């Protein structure tokens, strides 16, 4: 088995064919790549860590991370547009949390992986 975009011939053509038939669409993999790109920023990782621990408002996040409210708000907007966080308005404040348990799971599994020796 050889495709037109490679100069290689498959060593295990049956396996390559099997994987080819179940490989996600390129747009789905592109979205996955974007997901990790958004998470690939130190400031956003710090925000995600804090929100993995507790729901917090912009002011509290600003103090915790020693950042301006404007900088925190900007990064939260990026995280929100990527569906990693959500906000709920309570009075004058918006309280942010991780969008769902999947985000928490991915984040915590990555931390656990990095802490393994």
Tab-separated table of N, CA, C and O in Angstrom:
chain	number	residue	atom	x	y	z
A	1	UNK	N	0.848	-1.179	0.000
A	1	UNK	CA	0.000	0.000	0.000
A	1	UNK	C	0.891	1.239	0.000
A	1	UNK	O	1.733	1.401	0.857
A	2	UNK	N	0.662	2.116	-0.949
A	2	UNK	CA	1.412	3.362	-1.064
A	2	UNK	C	0.403	4.454	-1.416
A	2	UNK	O	-0.477	4.249	-2.232
A	3	UNK	N	0.531	5.608	-0.768
A	3	UNK	CA	-0.338	6.722	-1.120
A	3	UNK	C	0.422	7.693	-2.006
A	3	UNK	O	1.640	7.653	-2.091
A	4	UNK	N	-0.311	8.584	-2.638
A	4	UNK	CA	0.330	9.507	-3.577
A	4	UNK	C	1.146	10.596	-2.900
A	4	UNK	O	1.942	11.252	-3.550
A	5	UNK	N	0.979	10.806	-1.595
A	5	UNK	CA	1.692	11.883	-0.905
A	5	UNK	C	2.899	11.414	-0.114
A	5	UNK	O	3.465	12.168	0.651
A	6	UNK	N	3.269	10.168	-0.251
A	6	UNK	CA	4.411	9.663	0.492
A	6	UNK	C	5.334	8.884	-0.445
A	6	UNK	O	4.901	8.409	-1.495
A	7	UNK	N	6.553	8.770	-0.036
A	7	UNK	CA	7.497	7.990	-0.834
A	7	UNK	C	7.750	6.629	-0.185
A	7	UNK	O	8.688	5.935	-0.534
A	8	UNK	N	6.871	6.259	0.764
A	8	UNK	CA	7.051	5.001	1.487
A	8	UNK	C	5.981	3.998	1.098
A	8	UNK	O	4.867	4.350	0.733
A	9	UNK	N	6.340	2.747	1.242
A	9	UNK	CA	5.388	1.654	1.087
A	9	UNK	C	5.129	1.096	2.485
A	9	UNK	O	6.060	0.930	3.275
A	10	UNK	N	3.866	0.858	2.800
A	10	UNK	CA	3.500	0.364	4.130
A	10	UNK	C	4.153	-0.983	4.414
A	10	UNK	O	4.141	-1.879	3.571
A	11	UNK	N	4.718	-1.119	5.592
A	11	UNK	CA	5.284	-2.387	6.057
A	11	UNK	C	4.146	-3.307	6.504
A	11	UNK	O	4.185	-4.513	6.296
A	12	UNK	N	3.135	-2.704	7.129
A	12	UNK	CA	1.959	-3.434	7.629
A	12	UNK	C	0.707	-2.846	6.984
A	12	UNK	O	-0.057	-2.121	7.629
A	13	UNK	N	0.445	-3.147	5.719
A	13	UNK	CA	-0.656	-2.510	4.996
A	13	UNK	C	-2.034	-2.758	5.622
A	13	UNK	O	-2.881	-1.867	5.595
A	14	UNK	N	-2.255	-3.924	6.212
A	14	UNK	CA	-3.549	-4.202	6.839
A	14	UNK	C	-3.789	-3.269	8.025
A	14	UNK	O	-4.875	-2.735	8.207
A	15	UNK	N	-2.744	-3.080	8.820
A	15	UNK	CA	-2.850	-2.192	9.971
A	15	UNK	C	-3.049	-0.743	9.517
A	15	UNK	O	-3.889	-0.024	10.064
A	16	UNK	N	-2.298	-0.336	8.528
A	16	UNK	CA	-2.431	1.025	7.998
A	16	UNK	C	-3.850	1.238	7.462
A	16	UNK	O	-4.478	2.267	7.730
A	17	UNK	N	-4.379	0.279	6.751
A	17	UNK	CA	-5.741	0.378	6.216
A	17	UNK	C	-6.767	0.463	7.340
A	17	UNK	O	-7.694	1.268	7.296
A	18	UNK	N	-6.593	-0.376	8.365
A	18	UNK	CA	-7.515	-0.370	9.516
A	18	UNK	C	-7.511	0.999	10.198
A	18	UNK	O	-8.561	1.574	10.481
A	19	UNK	N	-6.307	1.537	10.468
A	19	UNK	CA	-6.209	2.835	11.131
A	19	UNK	C	-6.726	3.958	10.239
A	19	UNK	O	-7.363	4.896	10.710
A	20	UNK	N	-6.471	3.847	8.961
A	20	UNK	CA	-6.939	4.857	8.014
A	20	UNK	C	-8.467	4.952	8.021
A	20	UNK	O	-9.030	6.039	7.913
A	21	UNK	N	-9.120	3.822	8.179
A	21	UNK	CA	-10.589	3.805	8.150
A	21	UNK	C	-11.222	4.402	9.404
A	21	UNK	O	-12.380	4.802	9.377
A	22	UNK	N	-10.478	4.469	10.498
A	22	UNK	CA	-11.039	5.018	11.743
A	22	UNK	C	-10.429	6.363	12.135
A	22	UNK	O	-10.825	6.951	13.139
A	23	UNK	N	-9.470	6.839	11.348
A	23	UNK	CA	-8.823	8.112	11.671
A	23	UNK	C	-9.840	9.250	11.600
A	23	UNK	O	-10.621	9.327	10.653
A	24	UNK	N	-9.865	10.116	12.620
A	24	UNK	CA	-10.791	11.249	12.597
A	24	UNK	C	-10.541	12.161	11.394
A	24	UNK	O	-9.433	12.222	10.867
A	25	UNK	N	-11.578	12.858	11.012
A	25	UNK	CA	-11.495	13.834	9.935
A	25	UNK	C	-10.457	14.903	10.284
A	25	UNK	O	-10.276	15.237	11.452
A	26	UNK	N	-9.805	15.438	9.273
A	26	UNK	CA	-8.745	16.433	9.490
A	26	UNK	C	-9.264	17.655	10.250
A	26	UNK	O	-8.553	18.230	11.068
A	27	UNK	N	-10.511	18.041	10.034
A	27	UNK	CA	-11.056	19.200	10.750
A	27	UNK	C	-11.197	18.911	12.244
A	27	UNK	O	-10.998	19.792	13.076
A	28	UNK	N	-11.518	17.671	12.589
A	28	UNK	CA	-11.615	17.285	14.002
A	28	UNK	C	-10.239	17.309	14.660
A	28	UNK	O	-10.074	17.799	15.781
A	29	UNK	N	-9.243	16.808	13.958
A	29	UNK	CA	-7.879	16.834	14.495
A	29	UNK	C	-7.345	18.260	14.569
A	29	UNK	O	-6.599	18.600	15.488
A	30	UNK	N	-7.750	19.104	13.638
A	30	UNK	CA	-7.366	20.514	13.674
A	30	UNK	C	-7.962	21.191	14.910
A	30	UNK	O	-7.291	21.971	15.585
A	31	UNK	N	-9.206	20.874	15.224
A	31	UNK	CA	-9.843	21.414	16.438
A	31	UNK	C	-9.120	20.937	17.688
A	31	UNK	O	-8.943	21.700	18.646
A	32	UNK	N	-8.692	19.688	17.693
A	32	UNK	CA	-7.938	19.156	18.824
A	32	UNK	C	-6.609	19.898	18.977
A	32	UNK	O	-6.206	20.251	20.087
A	33	UNK	N	-5.966	20.167	17.859
A	33	UNK	CA	-4.720	20.931	17.876
A	33	UNK	C	-4.954	22.328	18.453
A	33	UNK	O	-4.176	22.805	19.288
A	34	UNK	N	-6.036	22.969	18.039
A	34	UNK	CA	-6.376	24.299	18.566
A	34	UNK	C	-6.634	24.248	20.066
A	34	UNK	O	-6.240	25.152	20.809
A	35	UNK	N	-7.302	23.193	20.527
A	35	UNK	CA	-7.572	22.997	21.951
A	35	UNK	C	-6.271	23.026	22.747
A	35	UNK	O	-6.144	23.733	23.742
A	36	UNK	N	-5.276	22.270	22.282
A	36	UNK	CA	-4.005	22.220	22.999
A	36	UNK	C	-3.206	23.508	22.840
A	36	UNK	O	-2.468	23.892	23.754
A	37	UNK	N	-3.368	24.208	21.724
A	37	UNK	CA	-2.697	25.499	21.558
A	37	UNK	C	-3.203	26.499	22.591
A	37	UNK	O	-2.423	27.247	23.181
A	38	UNK	N	-4.513	26.512	22.814
A	38	UNK	CA	-5.089	27.423	23.813
A	38	UNK	C	-4.555	27.079	25.193
A	38	UNK	O	-4.217	27.960	25.978
A	39	UNK	N	-4.426	25.810	25.480
A	39	UNK	CA	-3.908	25.382	26.780
A	39	UNK	C	-2.393	25.574	26.877
A	39	UNK	O	-1.836	25.474	27.956
A	40	UNK	N	-1.743	25.846	25.766
A	40	UNK	CA	-0.292	25.946	25.724
A	40	UNK	C	0.264	27.309	26.080
A	40	UNK	O	1.312	27.701	25.580
A	41	UNK	N	-0.403	28.037	26.938
A	41	UNK	CA	0.037	29.359	27.371
A	41	UNK	C	0.114	29.358	28.892
A	41	UNK	O	-0.844	28.951	29.563
A	42	UNK	N	1.226	29.813	29.448
A	42	UNK	CA	1.435	29.762	30.898
A	42	UNK	C	0.344	30.500	31.668
A	42	UNK	O	-0.167	29.988	32.675
A	43	UNK	N	-0.035	31.669	31.228
A	43	UNK	CA	-1.078	32.427	31.932
A	43	UNK	C	-2.391	31.665	31.931
A	43	UNK	O	-3.059	31.540	32.964
A	44	UNK	N	-2.754	31.115	30.790
A	44	UNK	CA	-4.009	30.363	30.717
A	44	UNK	C	-3.938	29.089	31.545
A	44	UNK	O	-4.924	28.696	32.173
A	45	UNK	N	-2.782	28.441	31.593
A	45	UNK	CA	-2.625	27.245	32.437
A	45	UNK	C	-2.792	27.623	33.907
A	45	UNK	O	-3.427	26.893	34.671
A	46	UNK	N	-2.252	28.751	34.297
A	46	UNK	CA	-2.413	29.194	35.690
A	46	UNK	C	-3.889	29.457	35.999
A	46	UNK	O	-4.387	29.093	37.072
A	47	UNK	N	-4.595	30.072	35.064
A	47	UNK	CA	-6.029	30.318	35.249
A	47	UNK	C	-6.794	28.997	35.333
A	47	UNK	O	-7.650	28.824	36.210
A	48	UNK	N	-6.469	28.069	34.447
A	48	UNK	CA	-7.140	26.771	34.473
A	48	UNK	C	-6.861	26.030	35.774
A	48	UNK	O	-7.766	25.394	36.341
A	49	UNK	N	-5.621	26.117	36.264
A	49	UNK	CA	-5.299	25.464	37.533
A	49	UNK	C	-6.178	26.030	38.648
A	49	UNK	O	-6.770	25.277	39.424
A	50	UNK	N	-6.259	27.353	38.721
A	50	UNK	CA	-7.060	27.988	39.773
A	50	UNK	C	-8.535	27.594	39.649
A	50	UNK	O	-9.192	27.267	40.639
A	51	UNK	N	-9.047	27.598	38.419
A	51	UNK	CA	-10.457	27.281	38.211
A	51	UNK	C	-10.742	25.794	38.372
A	51	UNK	O	-11.882	25.406	38.613
A	52	UNK	N	-9.716	24.980	38.264
A	52	UNK	CA	-9.878	23.552	38.555
A	52	UNK	C	-10.092	23.343	40.048
A	52	UNK	O	-10.720	22.374	40.465
A	53	UNK	N	-9.574	24.270	40.846
A	53	UNK	CA	-9.707	24.168	42.299
A	53	UNK	C	-11.002	24.783	42.804
A	53	UNK	O	-11.606	24.291	43.746
A	54	UNK	N	-11.430	25.901	42.161
A	54	UNK	CA	-12.594	26.615	42.663
A	54	UNK	C	-13.128	27.593	41.631
A	54	UNK	O	-12.367	28.110	40.814
A	55	UNK	N	-14.399	27.870	41.703
A	55	UNK	CA	-15.025	28.921	40.907
A	55	UNK	C	-14.528	30.270	41.443
A	55	UNK	O	-14.498	30.464	42.659
A	56	UNK	N	-14.118	31.174	40.550
A	56	UNK	CA	-13.547	32.452	40.982
A	56	UNK	C	-13.985	33.584	40.057
A	56	UNK	O	-14.244	33.370	38.872
A	57	UNK	N	-14.023	34.791	40.607
A	57	UNK	CA	-14.316	35.975	39.801
A	57	UNK	C	-13.007	36.598	39.314
A	57	UNK	O	-11.923	36.260	39.795
A	58	UNK	N	-13.112	37.529	38.370
A	58	UNK	CA	-11.937	38.162	37.779
A	58	UNK	C	-11.063	38.827	38.840
A	58	UNK	O	-9.842	38.698	38.826
A	59	UNK	N	-11.690	39.535	39.780
A	59	UNK	CA	-10.925	40.221	40.824
A	59	UNK	C	-10.097	39.254	41.659
A	59	UNK	O	-8.914	39.497	41.925
A	60	UNK	N	-10.708	38.149	42.057
A	60	UNK	CA	-9.975	37.158	42.854
A	60	UNK	C	-8.857	36.506	42.043
A	60	UNK	O	-7.757	36.274	42.543
A	61	UNK	N	-9.129	36.216	40.781
A	61	UNK	CA	-8.095	35.652	39.909
A	61	UNK	C	-6.943	36.639	39.725
A	61	UNK	O	-5.781	36.253	39.726
A	62	UNK	N	-7.278	37.928	39.596
A	62	UNK	CA	-6.253	38.961	39.435
A	62	UNK	C	-5.310	38.999	40.625
A	62	UNK	O	-4.088	39.061	40.465
A	63	UNK	N	-5.880	38.964	41.820
A	63	UNK	CA	-5.067	38.992	43.038
A	63	UNK	C	-4.256	37.702	43.157
A	63	UNK	O	-3.045	37.739	43.426
A	64	UNK	N	-4.904	36.559	42.956
A	64	UNK	CA	-4.233	35.267	43.079
A	64	UNK	C	-3.034	35.156	42.143
A	64	UNK	O	-1.960	34.705	42.539
A	65	UNK	N	-3.196	35.613	40.904
A	65	UNK	CA	-2.154	35.453	39.896
A	65	UNK	C	-1.282	36.701	39.730
A	65	UNK	O	-0.401	36.721	38.880
A	66	UNK	N	-1.563	37.736	40.546
A	66	UNK	CA	-0.797	38.986	40.488
A	66	UNK	C	-0.798	39.558	39.062
A	66	UNK	O	0.247	39.834	38.480
A	67	UNK	N	-2.003	39.718	38.537
A	67	UNK	CA	-2.205	40.232	37.183
A	67	UNK	C	-3.264	41.327	37.220
A	67	UNK	O	-4.035	41.401	38.167
A	68	UNK	N	-3.305	42.136	36.178
A	68	UNK	CA	-4.361	43.141	36.088
A	68	UNK	C	-5.686	42.461	35.736
A	68	UNK	O	-5.698	41.385	35.118
A	69	UNK	N	-6.780	43.119	36.117
A	69	UNK	CA	-8.099	42.590	35.780
A	69	UNK	C	-8.269	42.514	34.265
A	69	UNK	O	-8.860	41.577	33.736
A	70	UNK	N	-7.715	43.493	33.568
A	70	UNK	CA	-7.804	43.524	32.113
A	70	UNK	C	-7.102	42.310	31.488
A	70	UNK	O	-7.639	41.669	30.575
A	71	UNK	N	-5.920	41.990	31.987
A	71	UNK	CA	-5.172	40.842	31.458
A	71	UNK	C	-5.904	39.538	31.743
A	71	UNK	O	-5.978	38.651	30.883
A	72	UNK	N	-6.445	39.412	32.950
A	72	UNK	CA	-7.201	38.209	33.314
A	72	UNK	C	-8.437	38.091	32.428
A	72	UNK	O	-8.731	37.021	31.874
A	73	UNK	N	-9.157	39.194	32.268
A	73	UNK	CA	-10.371	39.186	31.444
A	73	UNK	C	-10.065	38.778	30.007
A	73	UNK	O	-10.822	38.016	29.390
A	74	UNK	N	-8.968	39.286	29.477
A	74	UNK	CA	-8.587	38.943	28.110
A	74	UNK	C	-8.340	37.443	27.973
A	74	UNK	O	-8.831	36.796	27.031
A	75	UNK	N	-7.593	36.875	28.904
A	75	UNK	CA	-7.293	35.441	28.842
A	75	UNK	C	-8.538	34.590	29.083
A	75	UNK	O	-8.711	33.532	28.461
A	76	UNK	N	-9.423	35.056	29.952
A	76	UNK	CA	-10.676	34.331	30.183
A	76	UNK	C	-11.537	34.334	28.918
A	76	UNK	O	-12.219	33.343	28.619
A	77	UNK	N	-11.490	35.427	28.179
A	77	UNK	CA	-12.237	35.503	26.920
A	77	UNK	C	-11.721	34.456	25.935
A	77	UNK	O	-12.514	33.781	25.260
A	78	UNK	N	-10.407	34.295	25.862
A	78	UNK	CA	-9.812	33.276	24.998
A	78	UNK	C	-10.253	31.883	25.449
A	78	UNK	O	-10.668	31.046	24.630
A	79	UNK	N	-10.179	31.636	26.754
A	79	UNK	CA	-10.573	30.330	27.293
A	79	UNK	C	-12.060	30.067	27.089
A	79	UNK	O	-12.462	28.934	26.804
A	80	UNK	N	-12.858	31.102	27.219
A	80	UNK	CA	-14.301	30.957	27.044
A	80	UNK	C	-14.635	30.667	25.581
A	80	UNK	O	-15.469	29.812	25.294
A	81	UNK	N	-13.986	31.354	24.661
A	81	UNK	CA	-14.265	31.117	23.243
A	81	UNK	C	-13.821	29.718	22.811
A	81	UNK	O	-14.365	29.153	21.867
A	82	UNK	N	-12.850	29.150	23.523
A	82	UNK	CA	-12.404	27.774	23.252
A	82	UNK	C	-13.229	26.746	24.027
A	82	UNK	O	-12.930	25.551	23.986
A	83	UNK	N	-14.237	27.202	24.744
A	83	UNK	CA	-15.128	26.345	25.533
A	83	UNK	C	-14.389	25.591	26.631
A	83	UNK	O	-14.709	24.454	26.964
A	84	UNK	N	-13.382	26.259	27.206
A	84	UNK	CA	-12.654	25.658	28.331
A	84	UNK	C	-13.176	26.178	29.666
A	84	UNK	O	-13.045	25.497	30.680
A	85	UNK	N	-13.728	27.389	29.669
A	85	UNK	CA	-14.318	27.945	30.887
A	85	UNK	C	-15.700	28.512	30.565
A	85	UNK	O	-16.019	28.784	29.407
A	86	UNK	N	-16.482	28.697	31.606
A	86	UNK	CA	-17.792	29.327	31.479
A	86	UNK	C	-17.948	30.326	32.616
A	86	UNK	O	-17.270	30.214	33.647
A	87	UNK	N	-18.791	31.305	32.416
A	87	UNK	CA	-19.020	32.314	33.435
A	87	UNK	C	-20.480	32.406	33.812
A	87	UNK	O	-21.356	32.252	32.968
A	88	UNK	N	-20.714	32.661	35.091
A	88	UNK	CA	-22.070	32.856	35.601
A	88	UNK	C	-22.106	34.180	36.350
A	88	UNK	O	-21.307	34.401	37.266
A	89	UNK	N	-22.998	35.061	35.927
A	89	UNK	CA	-23.105	36.382	36.553
A	89	UNK	C	-23.837	36.267	37.884
A	89	UNK	O	-24.910	35.677	37.969
A	90	UNK	N	-23.209	36.824	38.925
A	90	UNK	CA	-23.812	36.879	40.255
A	90	UNK	C	-23.652	38.302	40.748
A	90	UNK	O	-22.567	38.708	41.158
A	91	UNK	N	-24.717	39.073	40.693
A	91	UNK	CA	-24.635	40.478	41.056
A	91	UNK	C	-23.783	41.225	40.051
A	91	UNK	O	-23.996	41.138	38.847
A	92	UNK	N	-22.775	41.949	40.546
A	92	UNK	CA	-21.886	42.709	39.671
A	92	UNK	C	-20.722	41.886	39.148
A	92	UNK	O	-19.974	42.342	38.293
A	93	UNK	N	-20.544	40.689	39.671
A	93	UNK	CA	-19.390	39.864	39.299
A	93	UNK	C	-19.793	38.683	38.418
A	93	UNK	O	-20.909	38.189	38.496
A	94	UNK	N	-18.843	38.251	37.609
A	94	UNK	CA	-18.993	37.019	36.839
A	94	UNK	C	-18.039	36.007	37.468
A	94	UNK	O	-16.851	36.286	37.631
A	95	UNK	N	-18.580	34.866	37.841
A	95	UNK	CA	-17.773	33.806	38.430
A	95	UNK	C	-17.485	32.759	37.355
A	95	UNK	O	-18.395	32.271	36.684
A	96	UNK	N	-16.215	32.458	37.218
A	96	UNK	CA	-15.758	31.531	36.190
A	96	UNK	C	-15.449	30.174	36.790
A	96	UNK	O	-15.004	30.067	37.930
A	97	UNK	N	-15.681	29.152	35.972
A	97	UNK	CA	-15.351	27.777	36.339
A	97	UNK	C	-14.969	27.043	35.055
A	97	UNK	O	-15.187	27.561	33.951
A	98	UNK	N	-14.410	25.858	35.205
A	98	UNK	CA	-14.110	25.058	34.033
A	98	UNK	C	-15.423	24.682	33.351
A	98	UNK	O	-16.445	24.501	34.017
A	99	UNK	N	-15.404	24.593	32.039
A	99	UNK	CA	-16.633	24.381	31.284
A	99	UNK	C	-17.328	23.070	31.634
A	99	UNK	O	-18.538	23.011	31.713
A	100	UNK	N	-16.550	22.019	31.831
A	100	UNK	CA	-17.143	20.744	32.234
A	100	UNK	C	-16.060	19.835	32.823
A	100	UNK	O	-14.894	20.216	32.890
A	101	UNK	N	-16.475	18.656	33.225
A	101	UNK	CA	-15.543	17.722	33.869
A	101	UNK	C	-14.452	17.226	32.929
A	101	UNK	O	-13.387	16.819	33.381
A	102	UNK	N	-14.712	17.253	31.625
A	102	UNK	CA	-13.688	16.816	30.679
A	102	UNK	C	-12.445	17.703	30.771
A	102	UNK	O	-11.316	17.201	30.711
A	103	UNK	N	-12.645	18.995	30.913
A	103	UNK	CA	-11.518	19.922	30.998
A	103	UNK	C	-10.708	19.617	32.252
A	103	UNK	O	-9.482	19.553	32.219
A	104	UNK	N	-11.404	19.413	33.353
A	104	UNK	CA	-10.737	19.070	34.606
A	104	UNK	C	-9.956	17.769	34.463
A	104	UNK	O	-8.803	17.670	34.903
A	105	UNK	N	-10.548	16.776	33.830
A	105	UNK	CA	-9.893	15.481	33.655
A	105	UNK	C	-8.624	15.613	32.823
A	105	UNK	O	-7.563	15.093	33.198
A	106	UNK	N	-8.721	16.301	31.684
A	106	UNK	CA	-7.548	16.485	30.814
A	106	UNK	C	-6.449	17.218	31.578
A	106	UNK	O	-5.282	16.825	31.551
A	107	UNK	N	-6.818	18.284	32.269
A	107	UNK	CA	-5.856	19.098	33.000
A	107	UNK	C	-5.177	18.285	34.105
A	107	UNK	O	-3.953	18.271	34.221
A	108	UNK	N	-5.975	17.593	34.907
A	108	UNK	CA	-5.427	16.826	36.025
A	108	UNK	C	-4.599	15.633	35.550
A	108	UNK	O	-3.571	15.308	36.155
A	109	UNK	N	-5.011	15.002	34.455
A	109	UNK	CA	-4.228	13.881	33.923
A	109	UNK	C	-2.876	14.363	33.403
A	109	UNK	O	-1.864	13.679	33.580
A	110	UNK	N	-2.853	15.530	32.786
A	110	UNK	CA	-1.582	16.085	32.301
A	110	UNK	C	-0.656	16.388	33.478
A	110	UNK	O	0.537	16.060	33.438
A	111	UNK	N	-1.193	16.982	34.532
A	111	UNK	CA	-0.381	17.261	35.718
A	111	UNK	C	0.142	15.967	36.344
A	111	UNK	O	1.305	15.887	36.742
A	112	UNK	N	-0.722	14.963	36.411
A	112	UNK	CA	-0.320	13.677	36.978
A	112	UNK	C	0.785	13.042	36.127
A	112	UNK	O	1.754	12.518	36.660
A	113	UNK	N	0.624	13.120	34.828
A	113	UNK	CA	1.641	12.558	33.925
A	113	UNK	C	2.997	13.228	34.157
A	113	UNK	O	4.027	12.556	34.206
A	114	UNK	N	2.984	14.541	34.313
A	114	UNK	CA	4.234	15.291	34.499
A	114	UNK	C	4.881	15.015	35.849
A	114	UNK	O	6.095	15.144	35.992
A	115	UNK	N	4.078	14.627	36.841
A	115	UNK	CA	4.634	14.387	38.176
A	115	UNK	C	5.167	12.968	38.342
A	115	UNK	O	5.796	12.657	39.342
A	116	UNK	N	4.911	12.101	37.359
A	116	UNK	CA	5.413	10.726	37.436
A	116	UNK	C	6.921	10.719	37.223
A	116	UNK	O	7.457	11.507	36.461
A	117	UNK	N	7.570	9.812	37.900
A	117	UNK	CA	9.037	9.706	37.756
A	117	UNK	C	9.421	8.575	36.868
A	117	UNK	O	8.838	7.639	36.652
